[in-house]
XYZ file of C-alpha atoms in Angstrom:
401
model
C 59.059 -94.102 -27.152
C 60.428 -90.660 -27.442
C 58.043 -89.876 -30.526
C 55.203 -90.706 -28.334
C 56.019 -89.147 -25.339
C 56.926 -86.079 -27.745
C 53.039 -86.476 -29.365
C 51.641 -86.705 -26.063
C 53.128 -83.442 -24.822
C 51.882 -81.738 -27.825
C 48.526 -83.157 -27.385
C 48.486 -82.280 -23.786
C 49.740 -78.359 -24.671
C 47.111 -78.249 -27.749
C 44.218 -79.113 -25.301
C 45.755 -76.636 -22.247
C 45.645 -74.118 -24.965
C 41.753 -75.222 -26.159
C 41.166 -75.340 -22.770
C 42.732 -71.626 -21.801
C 41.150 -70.131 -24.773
C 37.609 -71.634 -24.545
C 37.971 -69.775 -20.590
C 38.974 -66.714 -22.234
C 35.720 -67.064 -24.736
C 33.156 -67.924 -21.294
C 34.833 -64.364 -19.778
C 32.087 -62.191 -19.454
C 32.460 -58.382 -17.899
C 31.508 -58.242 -14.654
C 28.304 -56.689 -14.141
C 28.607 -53.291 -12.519
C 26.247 -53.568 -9.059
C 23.573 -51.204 -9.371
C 24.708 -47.938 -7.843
C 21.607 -46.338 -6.473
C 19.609 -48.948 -4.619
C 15.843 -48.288 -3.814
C 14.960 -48.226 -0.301
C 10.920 -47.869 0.037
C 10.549 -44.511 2.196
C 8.072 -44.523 4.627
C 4.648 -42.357 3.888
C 4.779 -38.742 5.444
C 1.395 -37.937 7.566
C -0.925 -35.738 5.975
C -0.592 -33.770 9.356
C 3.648 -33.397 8.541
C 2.713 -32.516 5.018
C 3.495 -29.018 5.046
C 6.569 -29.182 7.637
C 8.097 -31.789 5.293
C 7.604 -29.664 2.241
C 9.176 -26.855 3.879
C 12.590 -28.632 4.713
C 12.603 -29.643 1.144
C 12.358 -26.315 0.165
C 14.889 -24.951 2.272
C 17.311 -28.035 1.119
C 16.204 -27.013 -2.267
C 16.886 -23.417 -2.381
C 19.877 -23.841 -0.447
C 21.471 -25.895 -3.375
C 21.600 -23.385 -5.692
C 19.277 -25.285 -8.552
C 18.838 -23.464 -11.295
C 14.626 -23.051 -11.159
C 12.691 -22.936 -15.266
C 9.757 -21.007 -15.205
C 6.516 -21.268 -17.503
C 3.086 -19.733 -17.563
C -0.055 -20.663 -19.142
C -3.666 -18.883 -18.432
C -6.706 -19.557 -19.874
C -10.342 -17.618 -19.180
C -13.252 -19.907 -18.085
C -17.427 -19.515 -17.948
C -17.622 -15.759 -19.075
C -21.068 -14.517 -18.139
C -22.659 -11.036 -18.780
C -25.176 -10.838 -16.087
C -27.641 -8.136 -14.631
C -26.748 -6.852 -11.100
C -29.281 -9.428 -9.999
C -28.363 -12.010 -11.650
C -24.885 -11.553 -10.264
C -25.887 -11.289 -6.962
C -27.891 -14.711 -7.372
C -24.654 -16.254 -9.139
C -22.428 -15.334 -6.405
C -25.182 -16.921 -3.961
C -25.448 -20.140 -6.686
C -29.309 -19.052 -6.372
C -31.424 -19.439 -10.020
C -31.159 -16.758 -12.482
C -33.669 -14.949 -13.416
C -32.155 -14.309 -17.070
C -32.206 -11.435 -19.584
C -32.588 -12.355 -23.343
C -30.157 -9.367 -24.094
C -27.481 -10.149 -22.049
C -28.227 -14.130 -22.929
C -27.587 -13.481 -26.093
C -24.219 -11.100 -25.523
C -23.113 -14.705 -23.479
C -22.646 -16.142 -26.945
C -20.473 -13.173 -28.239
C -18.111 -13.004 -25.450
C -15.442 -15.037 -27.527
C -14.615 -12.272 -29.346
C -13.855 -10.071 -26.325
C -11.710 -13.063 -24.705
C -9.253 -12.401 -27.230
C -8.523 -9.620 -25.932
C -8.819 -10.631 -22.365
C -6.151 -13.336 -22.602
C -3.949 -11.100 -24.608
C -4.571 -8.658 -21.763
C -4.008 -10.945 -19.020
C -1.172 -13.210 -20.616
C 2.081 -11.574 -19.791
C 5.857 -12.638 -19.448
C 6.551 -15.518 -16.973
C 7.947 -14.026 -13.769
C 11.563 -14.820 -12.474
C 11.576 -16.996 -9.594
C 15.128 -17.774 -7.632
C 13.822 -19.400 -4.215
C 10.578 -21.069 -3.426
C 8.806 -19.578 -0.372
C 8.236 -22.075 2.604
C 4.387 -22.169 3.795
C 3.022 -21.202 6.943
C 0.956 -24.334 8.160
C -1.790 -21.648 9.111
C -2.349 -20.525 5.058
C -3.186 -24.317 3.942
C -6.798 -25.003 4.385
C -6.338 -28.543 3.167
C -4.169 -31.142 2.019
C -6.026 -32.230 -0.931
C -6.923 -35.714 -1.838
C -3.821 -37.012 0.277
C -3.153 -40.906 0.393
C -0.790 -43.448 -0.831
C -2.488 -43.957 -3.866
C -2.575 -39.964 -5.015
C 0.954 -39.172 -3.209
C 3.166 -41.923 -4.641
C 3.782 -43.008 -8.023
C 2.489 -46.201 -8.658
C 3.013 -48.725 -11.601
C 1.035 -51.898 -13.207
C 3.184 -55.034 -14.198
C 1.361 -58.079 -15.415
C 1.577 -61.424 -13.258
C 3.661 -64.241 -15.527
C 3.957 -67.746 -14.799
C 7.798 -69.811 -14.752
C 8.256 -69.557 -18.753
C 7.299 -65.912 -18.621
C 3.785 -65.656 -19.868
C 1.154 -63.796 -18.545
C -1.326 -65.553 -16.551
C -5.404 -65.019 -16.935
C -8.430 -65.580 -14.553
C -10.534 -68.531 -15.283
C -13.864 -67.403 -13.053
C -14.504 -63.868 -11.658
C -12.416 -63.029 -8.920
C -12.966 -60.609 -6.037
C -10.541 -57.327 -6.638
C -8.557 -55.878 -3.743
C -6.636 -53.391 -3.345
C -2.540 -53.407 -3.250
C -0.649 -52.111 -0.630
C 2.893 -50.337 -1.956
C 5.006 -53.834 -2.989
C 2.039 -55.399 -4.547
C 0.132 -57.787 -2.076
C -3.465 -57.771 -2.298
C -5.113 -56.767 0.949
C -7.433 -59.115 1.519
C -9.444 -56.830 3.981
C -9.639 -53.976 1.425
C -11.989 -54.866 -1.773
C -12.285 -52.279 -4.545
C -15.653 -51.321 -5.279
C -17.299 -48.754 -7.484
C -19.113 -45.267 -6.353
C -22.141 -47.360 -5.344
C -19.551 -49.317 -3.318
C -20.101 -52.773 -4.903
C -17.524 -55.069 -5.033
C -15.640 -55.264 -8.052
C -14.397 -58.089 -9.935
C -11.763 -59.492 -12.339
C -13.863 -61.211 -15.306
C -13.256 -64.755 -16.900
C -10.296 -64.276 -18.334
C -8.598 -61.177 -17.930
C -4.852 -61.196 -17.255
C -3.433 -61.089 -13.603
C -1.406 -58.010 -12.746
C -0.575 -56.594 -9.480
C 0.100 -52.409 -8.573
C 2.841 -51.289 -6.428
C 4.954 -48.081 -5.573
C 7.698 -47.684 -8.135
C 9.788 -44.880 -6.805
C 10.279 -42.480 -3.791
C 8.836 -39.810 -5.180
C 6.304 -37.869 -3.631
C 3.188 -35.552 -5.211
C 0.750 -33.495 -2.972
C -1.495 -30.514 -3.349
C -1.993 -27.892 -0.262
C -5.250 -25.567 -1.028
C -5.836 -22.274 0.352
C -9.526 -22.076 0.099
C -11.519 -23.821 3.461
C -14.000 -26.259 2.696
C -17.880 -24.658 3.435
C -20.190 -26.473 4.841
C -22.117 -28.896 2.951
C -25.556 -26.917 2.631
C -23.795 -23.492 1.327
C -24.316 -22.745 -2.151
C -22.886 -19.543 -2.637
C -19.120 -19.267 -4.256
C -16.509 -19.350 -1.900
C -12.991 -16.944 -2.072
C -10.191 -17.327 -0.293
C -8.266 -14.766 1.200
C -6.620 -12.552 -0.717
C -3.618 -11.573 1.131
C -2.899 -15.575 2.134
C -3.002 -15.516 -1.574
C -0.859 -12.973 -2.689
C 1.579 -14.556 -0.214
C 2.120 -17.466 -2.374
C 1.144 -16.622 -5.830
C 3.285 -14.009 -8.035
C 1.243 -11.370 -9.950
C 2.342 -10.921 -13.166
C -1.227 -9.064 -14.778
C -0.548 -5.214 -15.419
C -4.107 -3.550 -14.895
C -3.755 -0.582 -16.566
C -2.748 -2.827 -20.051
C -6.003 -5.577 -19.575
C -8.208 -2.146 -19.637
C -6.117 -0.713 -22.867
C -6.673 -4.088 -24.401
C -10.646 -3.982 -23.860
C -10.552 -0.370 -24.847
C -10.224 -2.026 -28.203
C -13.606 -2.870 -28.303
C -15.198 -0.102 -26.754
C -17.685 0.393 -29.643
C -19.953 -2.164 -28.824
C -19.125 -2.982 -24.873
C -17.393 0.022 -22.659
C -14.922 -1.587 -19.276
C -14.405 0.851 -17.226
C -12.959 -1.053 -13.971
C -12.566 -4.303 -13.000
C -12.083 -6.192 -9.403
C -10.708 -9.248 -8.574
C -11.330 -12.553 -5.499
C -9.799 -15.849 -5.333
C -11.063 -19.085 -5.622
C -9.644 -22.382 -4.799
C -6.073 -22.001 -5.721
C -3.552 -24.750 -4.964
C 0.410 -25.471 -4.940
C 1.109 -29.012 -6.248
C 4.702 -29.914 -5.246
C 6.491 -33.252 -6.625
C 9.551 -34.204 -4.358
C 12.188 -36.598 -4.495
C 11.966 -38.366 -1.266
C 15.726 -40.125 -1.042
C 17.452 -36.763 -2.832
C 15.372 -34.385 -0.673
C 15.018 -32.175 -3.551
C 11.330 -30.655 -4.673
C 11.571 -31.778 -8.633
C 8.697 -29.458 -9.260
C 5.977 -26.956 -7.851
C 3.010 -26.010 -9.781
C 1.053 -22.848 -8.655
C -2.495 -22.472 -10.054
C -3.852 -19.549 -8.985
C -8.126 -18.799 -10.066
C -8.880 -15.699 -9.800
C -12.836 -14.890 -9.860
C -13.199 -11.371 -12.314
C -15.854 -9.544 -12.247
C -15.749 -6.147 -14.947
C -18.076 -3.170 -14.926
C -19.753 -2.748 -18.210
C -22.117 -0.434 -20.255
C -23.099 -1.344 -23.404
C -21.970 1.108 -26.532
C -23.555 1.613 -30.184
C -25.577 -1.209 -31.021
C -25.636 -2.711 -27.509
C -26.456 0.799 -26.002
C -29.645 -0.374 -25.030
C -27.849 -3.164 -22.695
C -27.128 -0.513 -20.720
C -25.101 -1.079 -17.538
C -24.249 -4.661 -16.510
C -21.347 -6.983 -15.262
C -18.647 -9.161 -17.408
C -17.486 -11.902 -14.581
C -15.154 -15.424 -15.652
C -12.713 -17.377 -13.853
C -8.966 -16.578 -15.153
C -6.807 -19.362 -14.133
C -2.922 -18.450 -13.852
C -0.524 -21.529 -14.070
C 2.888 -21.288 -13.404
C 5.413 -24.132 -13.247
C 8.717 -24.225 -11.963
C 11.355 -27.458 -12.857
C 15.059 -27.171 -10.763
C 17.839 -28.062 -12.925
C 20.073 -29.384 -9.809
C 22.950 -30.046 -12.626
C 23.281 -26.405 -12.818
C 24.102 -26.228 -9.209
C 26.700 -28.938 -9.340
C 28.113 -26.997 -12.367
C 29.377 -23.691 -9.921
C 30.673 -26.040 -7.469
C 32.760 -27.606 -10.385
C 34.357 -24.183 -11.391
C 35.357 -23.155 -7.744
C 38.635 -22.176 -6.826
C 40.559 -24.319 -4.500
C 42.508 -22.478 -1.767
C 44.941 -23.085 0.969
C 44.706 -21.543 4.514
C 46.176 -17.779 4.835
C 46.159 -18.279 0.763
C 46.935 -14.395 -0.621
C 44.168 -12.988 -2.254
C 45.139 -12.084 -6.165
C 42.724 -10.285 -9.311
C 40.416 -12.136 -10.101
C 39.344 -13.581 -6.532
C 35.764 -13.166 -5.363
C 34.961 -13.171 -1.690
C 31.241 -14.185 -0.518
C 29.801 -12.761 3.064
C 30.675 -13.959 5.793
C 34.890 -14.846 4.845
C 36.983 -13.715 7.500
C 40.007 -12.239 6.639
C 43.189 -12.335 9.428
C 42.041 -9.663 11.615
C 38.808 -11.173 12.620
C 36.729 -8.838 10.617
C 34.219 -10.178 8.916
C 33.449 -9.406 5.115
C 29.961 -7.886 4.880
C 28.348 -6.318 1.788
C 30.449 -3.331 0.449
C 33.553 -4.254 2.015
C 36.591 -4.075 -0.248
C 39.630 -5.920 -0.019
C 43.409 -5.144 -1.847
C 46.139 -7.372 -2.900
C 48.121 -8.535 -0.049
C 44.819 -9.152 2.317
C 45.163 -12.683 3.632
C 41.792 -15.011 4.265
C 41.361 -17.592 6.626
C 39.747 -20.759 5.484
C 38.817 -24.020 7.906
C 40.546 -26.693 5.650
C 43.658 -26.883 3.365
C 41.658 -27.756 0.581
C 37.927 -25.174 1.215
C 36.186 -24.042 -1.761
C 35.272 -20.781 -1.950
C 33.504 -18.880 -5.462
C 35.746 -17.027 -7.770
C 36.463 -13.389 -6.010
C 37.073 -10.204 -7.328
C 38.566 -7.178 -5.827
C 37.926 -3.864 -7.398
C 39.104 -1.176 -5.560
C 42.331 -0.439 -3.083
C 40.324 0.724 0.483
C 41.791 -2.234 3.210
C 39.361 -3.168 5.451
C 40.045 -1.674 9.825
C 42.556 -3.342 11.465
C-alpha cells in the first residue's frame, strides 16, 4: 500500500511539473499597447487655411527645430524675340517670327550654361518660417480632402485572406476618409462619364492613412477667363515670402563670357505664379516641411556681336524657377532641452552659467541684452526644479540695485 501511495505521489508531482512547465512554454510576452493611437482629425476649411498654417508656424519656430535647407533652379522656354514679338508674347497674341532670331532659339543651350551657373548660388540660411498675411494668398490651390490628406489603397480580402475580384462591371464611387463608398458620389472621367470596375478586377477600397496635412497657398490672382496675356504677381508680396539668393552683378559676369557672339547688358525681372507648399503634422502641430517655388519671368537686353552682329538688338526672356525646401529636425530641439542645467530657486550663479532674457535676478531687474552678471548674483526661478540654458558670465559689472 505504501509503494503505491508512494508511486502515486510521484506520478501526481511528475504531471504538476509537466503541467507547470508546459504553462511556462504557452507564456508569451505581453504585447506592448500601441503607444500613439490615431485619432482621425477633422478637415481644416479652406477659408482657416492660412490662420491654421500660421499657428503651426509659430508652434514650430517656437520649438527650436533645427530647419535643413536645399535649393534647386532650373531655366525654362528661353526665347530670343524681336521687341514685337515680345510685346505679343507678353499679350499671348501670335508671333510674327524672325528666321534669325528663330534660329538663335535653337542655340540658347549653350548660353543656359551659363545662366544657371549664374543664377545657381548657395542655399540661404533659414532659422524661423515667416507667418502669412491672409491678404498675400490669392488662392488656396487645389484644396480638398483628396489633395490635402494622405491617402492609401488596401485591397478588399475575403475570411481566409484573399483578395476578392468583380464578376460584372460595377459602378465606381468615391471613398470618403475610412473607406466607405459614397453611394451619391460616382467617379467619372473629364467627360464626366461614369466609371466602372471591369469583370474581374480586384476590390480595394481608399481611405486617409494619417493626420497629416499638405496644401499650397499661391500668390498670383486668378485672371479672368478671356485674358490671354501673362500674368505677374506682385513683386513686393513676393519678396515678402521668397529669399533672394541671385547676385546680379555675377549672372551679368557669367554672360560676359559669351559676349562674342550675344552682348547682355541688363536684365529685369516679374513674378509669376509662385507658391508655398507646406506639409503639417496635424496631432504634433509641427509643419514637417515647406517648399517655396518661386518663378521668376526674365527678360535680358541683347545685341548681337561678331557673327550675330547683324541680329542686332533684341530680347533673351525664360522662366527661372527657384526651389527651396526646408525639413525641421524636431530631435535637434529635444537635444538642447536634454543638456539643460537644472537649478534650484535663489540657486548662486557660478562660471560657466548662461542667462537668457528675460531671468530676473533678486532685485527685480530684469536681464536684457548686454547686461552682465558676477559671481555671487542670485536668480529667481518659479519651480525647484526650472530649466534654464547653460549661462555664462564674462565680465565683473553687477547689475543696479
Amino acid at each position: 500500500m505504501k509503494k503505491i501511495i508512494a508511486m502515486s505521489l510521484s506520478v501526481l508531482l511528475v504531471l504538476s511539473l509537466v503541467i507547470s512547465f508546459a504553462g511556462c512554454m504557452d507564456d508569451t510576452p505581453d504585447q506592448e499597447e500601441p503607444t500613439t493611437v490615431f485619432v482621425r482629425m477633422d478637415t481644416v476649411p479652406e477659408e482657416n487655411v492660412v490662420s491654421y498654417i500660421n499657428s503651426v508656424i509659430e508652434k514650430s519656430n517656437a520649438s527650436g527645430a533645427k530647419i535643413n535647407v536645399s535649393e534647386s533652379f532650373s531655366v525654362n522656354d528661353p526665347k530670343a524675340l524681336t521687341d514685337e514679338d515680345y510685346a505679343a508674347y507678353l499679350n499671348g497674341k501670335e508671333l510674327a517670327g524672325n528666321e534669325a532670331l528663330d534660329t538663335l532659339d535653337d542655340t540658347l543651350g549653350f548660353i543656359k550654361t551659363y545662366l544657371m551657373k549664374g543664377f545657381s548660388a548657395p542655399a540661404p540660411e533659414i532659422t524661423a518660417l515667416a507667418t502669412i498675411d491672409n491678404a498675400d494668398v490669392a488662392a488656396v490651390v487645389n484644396y480638398n480632402d483628396k489633395t490635402a490628406r494622405n491617402w492609401t489603397t488596401e485591397n478588399v480580402t475575403d475570411e481566409e485572406g484573399e483578395t476578392i475580384a468583380y464578376e460584372e462591371d460595377v459602378p465606381k464611387y468615391e471613398f470618403d476618409m475610412d473607406g466607405n463608398e459614397l453611394l451619391d458620389q460616382p467617379v467619372t472621367d473629364e467627360n464626366g462619364e461614369q466609371q466602372y470596375y471591369g469583370n474581374g478586377d480586384v476590390m480595394s477600397k481608399t481611405f486617409v492613412c494619417d493626420n497629416k496635412m499638405r496644401a499650397t497657398l499661391s500668390f498670383l490672382a486668378q485672371p479672368a477667363e478671356e485674358t490671354t496675356a501673362i500674368q505677374f504677381a506682385d513683386s513686393a508680396v513676393i519678396n515678402k515670402y521668397f529669399t533672394n539668393t541671385v547676385d546680379k552683378e555675377y549672372v551679368l559676369s557669367e554672360l560676359a563670357k559669351v559676349n562674342t557672339a550675344v552682348a547682355i547688358n541688363d536684365y529685369s525681372v516679374e513674378y509669376r505664379d509662385c507658391t508655398v507648399t507646406f506639409e503639417i503634422d496635424m496631432e504634433t502641430e509641427q509643419v514637417l516641411n515647406a517648399t517655396y517655388t518661386k518663378n521668376a519671368f526674365v527678360t535680358f537686353e541683347a545685341k548681337g556681336e561678331g557673327s550675330f552682329a547683324d541680329l542686332g538688338e533684341f530680347k533673351i526672356c525664360f522662366t527661372f524657377t527657384d526651389t527651396v525646401t526646408c525639413t525641421f529636425d524636431y530631435a535637434a530641439a529635444e537635444d538642447v532641452v536634454d543638456n539643460e542645467t537644472t537649478v534650484e530657486n535663489d540657486a548662486v550663479l557660478t562660471d560657466g552659467d548662461v542667462l537668457t532674457n528675460g531671468d530676473v535676478i533678486t532685485n527685480g531687474d530684469a536681464i536684457t541684452d548686454g547686461d552682465v552678471l558676477t559671481d555671487g548674483d542670485v536668480v529667481e526661478f518659479n519651480s525647484e526644479t526650472e530649466t534654464v540654458p547653460e549661462i555664462t558670465i564674462e565680465a565683473t559689472e553687477v547689475l543696479a540695485e
